[in-house]
Coordinates of N, CA, C and O and ligand atoms in Angstrom, one line a residue:
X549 N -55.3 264.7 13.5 CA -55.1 264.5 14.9 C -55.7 263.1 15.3 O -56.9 263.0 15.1
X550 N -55.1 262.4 15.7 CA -55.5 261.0 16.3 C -56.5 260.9 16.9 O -56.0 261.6 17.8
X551 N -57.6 260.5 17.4 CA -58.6 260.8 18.0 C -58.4 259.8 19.9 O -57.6 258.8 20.2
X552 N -59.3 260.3 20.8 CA -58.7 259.4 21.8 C -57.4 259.7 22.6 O -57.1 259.0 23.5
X553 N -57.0 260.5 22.3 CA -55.0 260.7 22.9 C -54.8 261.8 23.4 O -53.7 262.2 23.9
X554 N -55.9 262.6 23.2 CA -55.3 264.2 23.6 C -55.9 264.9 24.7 O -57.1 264.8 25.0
X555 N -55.1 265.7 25.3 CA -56.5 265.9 26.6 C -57.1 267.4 25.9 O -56.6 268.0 25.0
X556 N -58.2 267.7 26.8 CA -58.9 268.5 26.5 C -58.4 270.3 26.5 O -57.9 270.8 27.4
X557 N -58.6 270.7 25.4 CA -57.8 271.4 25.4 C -59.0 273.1 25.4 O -59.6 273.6 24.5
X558 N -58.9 273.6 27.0 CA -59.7 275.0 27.4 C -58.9 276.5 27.1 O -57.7 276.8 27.3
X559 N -60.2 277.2 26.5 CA -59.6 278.3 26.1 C -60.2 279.4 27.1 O -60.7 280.5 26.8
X560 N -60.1 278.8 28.8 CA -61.1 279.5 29.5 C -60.0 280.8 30.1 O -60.5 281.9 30.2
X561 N -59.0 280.6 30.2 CA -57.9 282.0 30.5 C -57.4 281.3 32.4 O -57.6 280.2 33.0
X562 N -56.8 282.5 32.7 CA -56.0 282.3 33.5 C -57.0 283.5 34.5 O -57.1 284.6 33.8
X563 N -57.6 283.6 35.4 CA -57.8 284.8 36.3 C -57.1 285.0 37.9 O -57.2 284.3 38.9
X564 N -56.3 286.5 37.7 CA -55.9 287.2 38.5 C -56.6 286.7 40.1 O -57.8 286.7 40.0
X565 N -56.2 286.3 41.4 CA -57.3 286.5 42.3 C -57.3 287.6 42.9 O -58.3 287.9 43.5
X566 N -56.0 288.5 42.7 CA -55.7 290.1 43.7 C -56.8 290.7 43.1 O -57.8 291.1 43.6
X567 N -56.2 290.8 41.1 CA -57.3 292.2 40.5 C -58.8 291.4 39.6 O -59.8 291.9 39.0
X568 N -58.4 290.3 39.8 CA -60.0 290.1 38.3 C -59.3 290.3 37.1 O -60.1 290.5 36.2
X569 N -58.2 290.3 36.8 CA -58.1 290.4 35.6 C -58.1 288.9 34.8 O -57.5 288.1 35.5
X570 N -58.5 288.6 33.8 CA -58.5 287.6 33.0 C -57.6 287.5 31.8 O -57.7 288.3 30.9
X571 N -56.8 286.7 31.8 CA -55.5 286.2 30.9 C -56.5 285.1 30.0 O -57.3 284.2 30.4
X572 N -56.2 285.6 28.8 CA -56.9 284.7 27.8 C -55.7 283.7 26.9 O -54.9 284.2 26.1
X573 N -55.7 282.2 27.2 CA -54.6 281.3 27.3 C -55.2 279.9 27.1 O -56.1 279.5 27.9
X574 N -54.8 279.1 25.9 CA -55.0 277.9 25.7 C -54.3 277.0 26.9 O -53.1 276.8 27.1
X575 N -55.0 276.6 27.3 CA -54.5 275.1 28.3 C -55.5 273.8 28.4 O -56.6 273.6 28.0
X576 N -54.7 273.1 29.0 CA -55.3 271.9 29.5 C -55.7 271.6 30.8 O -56.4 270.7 31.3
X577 N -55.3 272.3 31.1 CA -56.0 272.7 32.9 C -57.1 273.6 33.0 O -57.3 274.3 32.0
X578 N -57.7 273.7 34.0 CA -59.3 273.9 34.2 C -59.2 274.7 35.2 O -58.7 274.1 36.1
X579 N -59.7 276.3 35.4 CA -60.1 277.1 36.2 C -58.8 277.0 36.9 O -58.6 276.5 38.0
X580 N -57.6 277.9 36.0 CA -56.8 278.5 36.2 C -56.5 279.9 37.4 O -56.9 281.1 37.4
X581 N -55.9 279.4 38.0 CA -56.1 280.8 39.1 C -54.6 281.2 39.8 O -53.9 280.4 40.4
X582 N -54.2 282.9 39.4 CA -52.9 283.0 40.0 C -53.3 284.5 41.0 O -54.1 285.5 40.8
X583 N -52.3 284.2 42.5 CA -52.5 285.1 43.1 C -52.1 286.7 42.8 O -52.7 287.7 43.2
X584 N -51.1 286.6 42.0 CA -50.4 287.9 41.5 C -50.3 288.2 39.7 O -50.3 287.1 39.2
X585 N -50.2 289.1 38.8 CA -50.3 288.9 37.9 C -49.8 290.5 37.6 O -50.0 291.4 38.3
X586 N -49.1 290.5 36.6 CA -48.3 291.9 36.3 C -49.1 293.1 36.1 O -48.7 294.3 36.2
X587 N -50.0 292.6 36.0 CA -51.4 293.8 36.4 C -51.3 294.6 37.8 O -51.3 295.8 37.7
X588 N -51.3 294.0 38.8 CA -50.9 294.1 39.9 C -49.9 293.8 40.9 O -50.0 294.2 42.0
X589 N -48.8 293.1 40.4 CA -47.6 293.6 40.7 C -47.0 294.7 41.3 O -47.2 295.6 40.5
X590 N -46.2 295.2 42.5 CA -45.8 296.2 42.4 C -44.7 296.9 41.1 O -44.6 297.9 40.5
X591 N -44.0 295.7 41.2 CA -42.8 295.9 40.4 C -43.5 296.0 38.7 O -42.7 296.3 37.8
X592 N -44.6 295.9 38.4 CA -44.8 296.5 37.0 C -45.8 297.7 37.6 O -46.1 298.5 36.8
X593 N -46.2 297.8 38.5 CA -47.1 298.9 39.0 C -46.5 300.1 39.1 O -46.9 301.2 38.6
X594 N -45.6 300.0 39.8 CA -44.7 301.1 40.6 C -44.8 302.0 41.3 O -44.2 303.1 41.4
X595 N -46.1 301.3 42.1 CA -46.5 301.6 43.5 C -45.7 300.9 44.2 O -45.1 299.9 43.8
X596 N -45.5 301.4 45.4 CA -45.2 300.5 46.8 C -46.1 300.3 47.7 O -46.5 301.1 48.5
X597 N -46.6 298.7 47.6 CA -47.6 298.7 48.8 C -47.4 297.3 48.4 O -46.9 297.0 47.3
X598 N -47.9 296.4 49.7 CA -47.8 294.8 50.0 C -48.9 294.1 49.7 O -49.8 294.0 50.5
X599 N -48.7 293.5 48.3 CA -49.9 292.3 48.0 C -50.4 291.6 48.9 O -49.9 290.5 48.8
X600 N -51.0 291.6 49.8 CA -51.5 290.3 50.8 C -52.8 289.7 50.6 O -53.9 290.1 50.8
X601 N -52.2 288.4 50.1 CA -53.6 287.8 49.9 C -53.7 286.1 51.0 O -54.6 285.2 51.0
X602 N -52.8 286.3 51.6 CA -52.6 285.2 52.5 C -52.6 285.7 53.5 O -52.7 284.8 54.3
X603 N -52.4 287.0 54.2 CA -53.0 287.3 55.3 C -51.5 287.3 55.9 O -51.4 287.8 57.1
X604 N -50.4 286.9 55.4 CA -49.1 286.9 55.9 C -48.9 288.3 57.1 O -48.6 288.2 58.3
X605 N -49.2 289.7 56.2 CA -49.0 290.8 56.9 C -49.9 290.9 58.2 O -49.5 291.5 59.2
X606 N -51.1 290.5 58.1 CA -51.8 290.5 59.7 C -51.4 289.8 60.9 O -51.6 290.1 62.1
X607 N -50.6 288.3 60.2 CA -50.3 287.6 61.0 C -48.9 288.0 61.5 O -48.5 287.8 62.7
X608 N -48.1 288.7 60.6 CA -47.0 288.8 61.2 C -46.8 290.3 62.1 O -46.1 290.4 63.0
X609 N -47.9 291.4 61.7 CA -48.6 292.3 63.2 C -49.0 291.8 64.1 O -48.7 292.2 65.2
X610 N -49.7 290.9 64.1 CA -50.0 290.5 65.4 C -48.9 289.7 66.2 O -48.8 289.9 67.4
X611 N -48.1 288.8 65.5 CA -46.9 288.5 66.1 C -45.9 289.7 66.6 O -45.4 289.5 67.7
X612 N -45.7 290.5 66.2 CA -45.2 291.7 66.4 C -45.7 292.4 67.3 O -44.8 292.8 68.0
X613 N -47.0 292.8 67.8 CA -47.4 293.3 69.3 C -47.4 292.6 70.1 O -47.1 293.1 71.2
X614 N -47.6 291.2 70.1 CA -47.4 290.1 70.9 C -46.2 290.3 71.5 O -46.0 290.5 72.7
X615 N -45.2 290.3 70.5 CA -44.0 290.2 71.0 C -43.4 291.7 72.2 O -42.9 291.9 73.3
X616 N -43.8 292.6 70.9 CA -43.9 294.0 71.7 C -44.4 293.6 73.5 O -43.6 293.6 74.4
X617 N -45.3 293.4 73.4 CA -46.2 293.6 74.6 C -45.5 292.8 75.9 O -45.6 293.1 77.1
X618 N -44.8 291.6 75.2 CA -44.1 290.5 76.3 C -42.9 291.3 76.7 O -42.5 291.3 77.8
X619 N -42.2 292.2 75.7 CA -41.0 292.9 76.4 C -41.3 294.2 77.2 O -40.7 294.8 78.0
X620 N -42.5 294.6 76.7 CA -42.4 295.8 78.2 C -42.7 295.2 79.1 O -42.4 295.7 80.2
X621 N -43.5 293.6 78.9 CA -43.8 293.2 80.8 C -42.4 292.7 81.6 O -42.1 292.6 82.7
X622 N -41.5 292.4 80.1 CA -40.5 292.0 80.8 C -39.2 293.2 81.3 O -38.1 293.2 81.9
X623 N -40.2 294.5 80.5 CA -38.9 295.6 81.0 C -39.7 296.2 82.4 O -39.2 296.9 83.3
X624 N -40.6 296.0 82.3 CA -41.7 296.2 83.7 C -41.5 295.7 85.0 O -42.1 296.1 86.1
X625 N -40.7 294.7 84.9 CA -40.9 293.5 85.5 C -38.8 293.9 86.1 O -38.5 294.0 87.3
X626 N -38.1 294.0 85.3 CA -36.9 294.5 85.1 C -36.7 295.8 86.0 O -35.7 296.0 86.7
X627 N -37.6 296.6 85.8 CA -37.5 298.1 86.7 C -37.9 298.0 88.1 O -37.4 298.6 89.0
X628 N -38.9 297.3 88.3 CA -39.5 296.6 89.9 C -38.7 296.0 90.3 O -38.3 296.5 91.4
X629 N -38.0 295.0 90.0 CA -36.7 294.2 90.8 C -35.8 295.1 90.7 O -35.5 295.2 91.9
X630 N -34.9 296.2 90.0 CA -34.0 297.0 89.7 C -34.6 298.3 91.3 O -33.9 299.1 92.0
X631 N -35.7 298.2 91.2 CA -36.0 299.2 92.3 C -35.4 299.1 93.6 O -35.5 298.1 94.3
X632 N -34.8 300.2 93.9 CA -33.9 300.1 95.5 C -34.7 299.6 96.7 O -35.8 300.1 97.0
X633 N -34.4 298.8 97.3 CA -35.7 298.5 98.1 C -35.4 300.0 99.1 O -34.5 300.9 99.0
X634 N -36.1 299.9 99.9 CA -35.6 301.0 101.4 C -35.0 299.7 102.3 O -35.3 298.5 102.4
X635 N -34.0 300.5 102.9 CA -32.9 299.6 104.0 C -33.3 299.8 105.1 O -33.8 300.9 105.4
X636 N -33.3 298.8 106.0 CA -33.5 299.0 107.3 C -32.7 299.5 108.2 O -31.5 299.2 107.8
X637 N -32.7 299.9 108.9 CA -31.6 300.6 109.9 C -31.0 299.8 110.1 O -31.5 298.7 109.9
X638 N -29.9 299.8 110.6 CA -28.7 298.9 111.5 C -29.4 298.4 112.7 O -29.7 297.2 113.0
X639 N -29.6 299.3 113.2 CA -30.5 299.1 114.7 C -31.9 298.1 114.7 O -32.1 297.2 115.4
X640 N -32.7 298.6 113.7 CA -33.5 297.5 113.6 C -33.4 296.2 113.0 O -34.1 295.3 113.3
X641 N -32.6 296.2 111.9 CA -31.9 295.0 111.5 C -31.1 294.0 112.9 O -31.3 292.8 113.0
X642 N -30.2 294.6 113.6 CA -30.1 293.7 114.8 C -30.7 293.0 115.8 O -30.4 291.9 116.3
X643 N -31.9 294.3 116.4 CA -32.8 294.1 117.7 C -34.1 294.3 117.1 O -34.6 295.2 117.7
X644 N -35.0 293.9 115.9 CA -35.9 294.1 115.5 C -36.5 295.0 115.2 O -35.7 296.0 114.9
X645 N -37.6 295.2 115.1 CA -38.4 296.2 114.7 C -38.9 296.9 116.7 O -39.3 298.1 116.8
X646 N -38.9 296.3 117.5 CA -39.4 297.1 118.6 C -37.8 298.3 119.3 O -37.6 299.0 120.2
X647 N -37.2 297.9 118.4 CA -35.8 298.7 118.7 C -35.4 300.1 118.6 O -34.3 300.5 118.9
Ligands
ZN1730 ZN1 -53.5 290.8 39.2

Protein backbone atom coordinates (compact mmCIF):
# COMPACT_ATOMS: atom_id res chain seq x y z
CA UNK A 1 0.00 0.00 0.00
CA UNK A 2 1.42 3.31 -0.94
CA UNK A 3 1.86 5.26 1.89
CA UNK A 4 0.34 8.98 2.06
CA UNK A 5 -2.82 8.31 -0.32
CA UNK A 6 -5.31 6.60 1.67
CA UNK A 7 -7.80 7.92 4.01
CA UNK A 8 -8.22 6.61 7.33
CA UNK A 9 -9.79 3.79 7.45
CA UNK A 10 -12.40 3.24 11.10
CA UNK A 11 -13.66 0.09 12.29
CA UNK A 12 -15.91 2.08 14.74
CA UNK A 13 -19.52 0.66 13.30
CA UNK A 14 -22.52 2.33 12.36
CA UNK A 15 -25.01 3.09 15.56
CA UNK A 16 -28.73 2.87 15.39
CA UNK A 17 -30.14 6.38 17.00
CA UNK A 18 -33.95 4.81 17.49
CA UNK A 19 -32.55 1.37 19.23
CA UNK A 20 -28.55 1.64 20.22
CA UNK A 21 -27.87 -0.92 18.21
CA UNK A 22 -24.31 -1.01 16.82
CA UNK A 23 -23.46 -2.23 13.13
CA UNK A 24 -19.87 -3.26 13.08
CA UNK A 25 -18.52 -1.87 9.43
CA UNK A 26 -15.24 -0.69 7.99
CA UNK A 27 -15.41 2.91 6.76
CA UNK A 28 -13.84 6.02 6.20
CA UNK A 29 -16.22 8.18 7.83
CA UNK A 30 -16.31 8.84 11.50
CA UNK A 31 -19.22 8.43 14.04
CA UNK A 32 -21.58 6.99 11.76
CA UNK A 33 -25.14 7.54 12.80
CA UNK A 34 -28.54 6.16 11.14
CA UNK A 35 -32.01 7.04 12.30
CA UNK A 36 -33.63 3.62 11.50
CA UNK A 37 -32.02 0.34 11.15
CA UNK A 38 -33.71 -3.15 10.51
CA UNK A 39 -33.46 -3.76 14.04
CA UNK A 40 -36.23 -1.43 14.42
CA UNK A 41 -37.88 -1.15 11.39
CA UNK A 42 -41.41 -1.82 11.40
CA UNK A 43 -41.32 -3.65 8.22
CA UNK A 44 -38.55 -6.24 9.62
CA UNK A 45 -40.30 -5.91 13.07
CA UNK A 46 -43.76 -6.63 12.33
CA UNK A 47 -45.12 -4.42 14.63
CA UNK A 48 -47.16 -1.49 13.65
CA UNK A 49 -46.24 1.59 15.28
CA UNK A 50 -44.55 5.05 13.88
CA UNK A 51 -40.75 5.56 14.26
CA UNK A 52 -40.68 9.22 15.20
CA UNK A 53 -37.57 10.58 15.71
CA UNK A 54 -38.10 13.95 14.18
CA UNK A 55 -41.01 14.73 16.00
CA UNK A 56 -42.94 14.79 12.50
CA UNK A 57 -45.96 12.98 14.44
CA UNK A 58 -46.32 15.70 17.29
CA UNK A 59 -46.10 18.25 14.87
CA UNK A 60 -48.48 17.01 12.54
CA UNK A 61 -51.19 16.58 15.97
CA UNK A 62 -50.82 19.60 16.75
CA UNK A 63 -51.51 20.87 13.31
CA UNK A 64 -54.40 18.69 13.23
CA UNK A 65 -56.26 20.17 16.50
CA UNK A 66 -55.31 23.46 15.33
CA UNK A 67 -57.02 22.94 12.44
CA UNK A 68 -59.82 20.93 14.16
CA UNK A 69 -60.41 23.79 16.54
CA UNK A 70 -60.58 26.69 13.62
CA UNK A 71 -63.48 24.59 12.02
CA UNK A 72 -65.80 24.31 14.89
CA UNK A 73 -65.27 28.15 15.46
CA UNK A 74 -66.06 28.38 11.96
CA UNK A 75 -69.08 25.91 12.29
CA UNK A 76 -69.94 27.97 15.46
CA UNK A 77 -69.85 30.96 13.86
CA UNK A 78 -72.02 29.28 10.81
CA UNK A 79 -74.99 28.24 13.24
CA UNK A 80 -75.19 31.98 14.92
CA UNK A 81 -75.54 33.67 11.55
CA UNK A 82 -77.80 30.58 10.23
CA UNK A 83 -79.96 31.41 13.44
CA UNK A 84 -83.56 32.84 12.63
CA UNK A 85 -83.36 36.15 13.96
CA UNK A 86 -87.11 36.91 15.67
CA UNK A 87 -89.12 39.33 13.16
CA UNK A 88 -90.62 42.24 14.02
CA UNK A 89 -94.13 42.70 13.59
CA UNK A 90 -95.50 44.56 10.53
CA UNK A 91 -96.82 47.08 12.81
CA UNK A 92 -93.79 47.84 14.49
CA UNK A 93 -91.64 47.64 11.63
CA UNK A 94 -93.81 50.60 10.05
CA UNK A 95 -94.66 52.97 13.14
CA UNK A 96 -91.79 51.85 15.43
CA UNK A 97 -91.49 50.36 18.36
CA UNK A 98 -94.08 52.82 20.35
CA UNK A 99 -96.75 51.28 17.98
ZN1 LIG B 1 -32.50 0.68 15.05
Amino acid sequence: MKQGIHPKYNTDGVVCTTCGTRWQIGTTRQNLRVEICSNCHPFYTGEQRIVDTAGQVDRFMKRLSASQDRQAAIEKQRTVKNQPQPKKSLLKELYGDDA
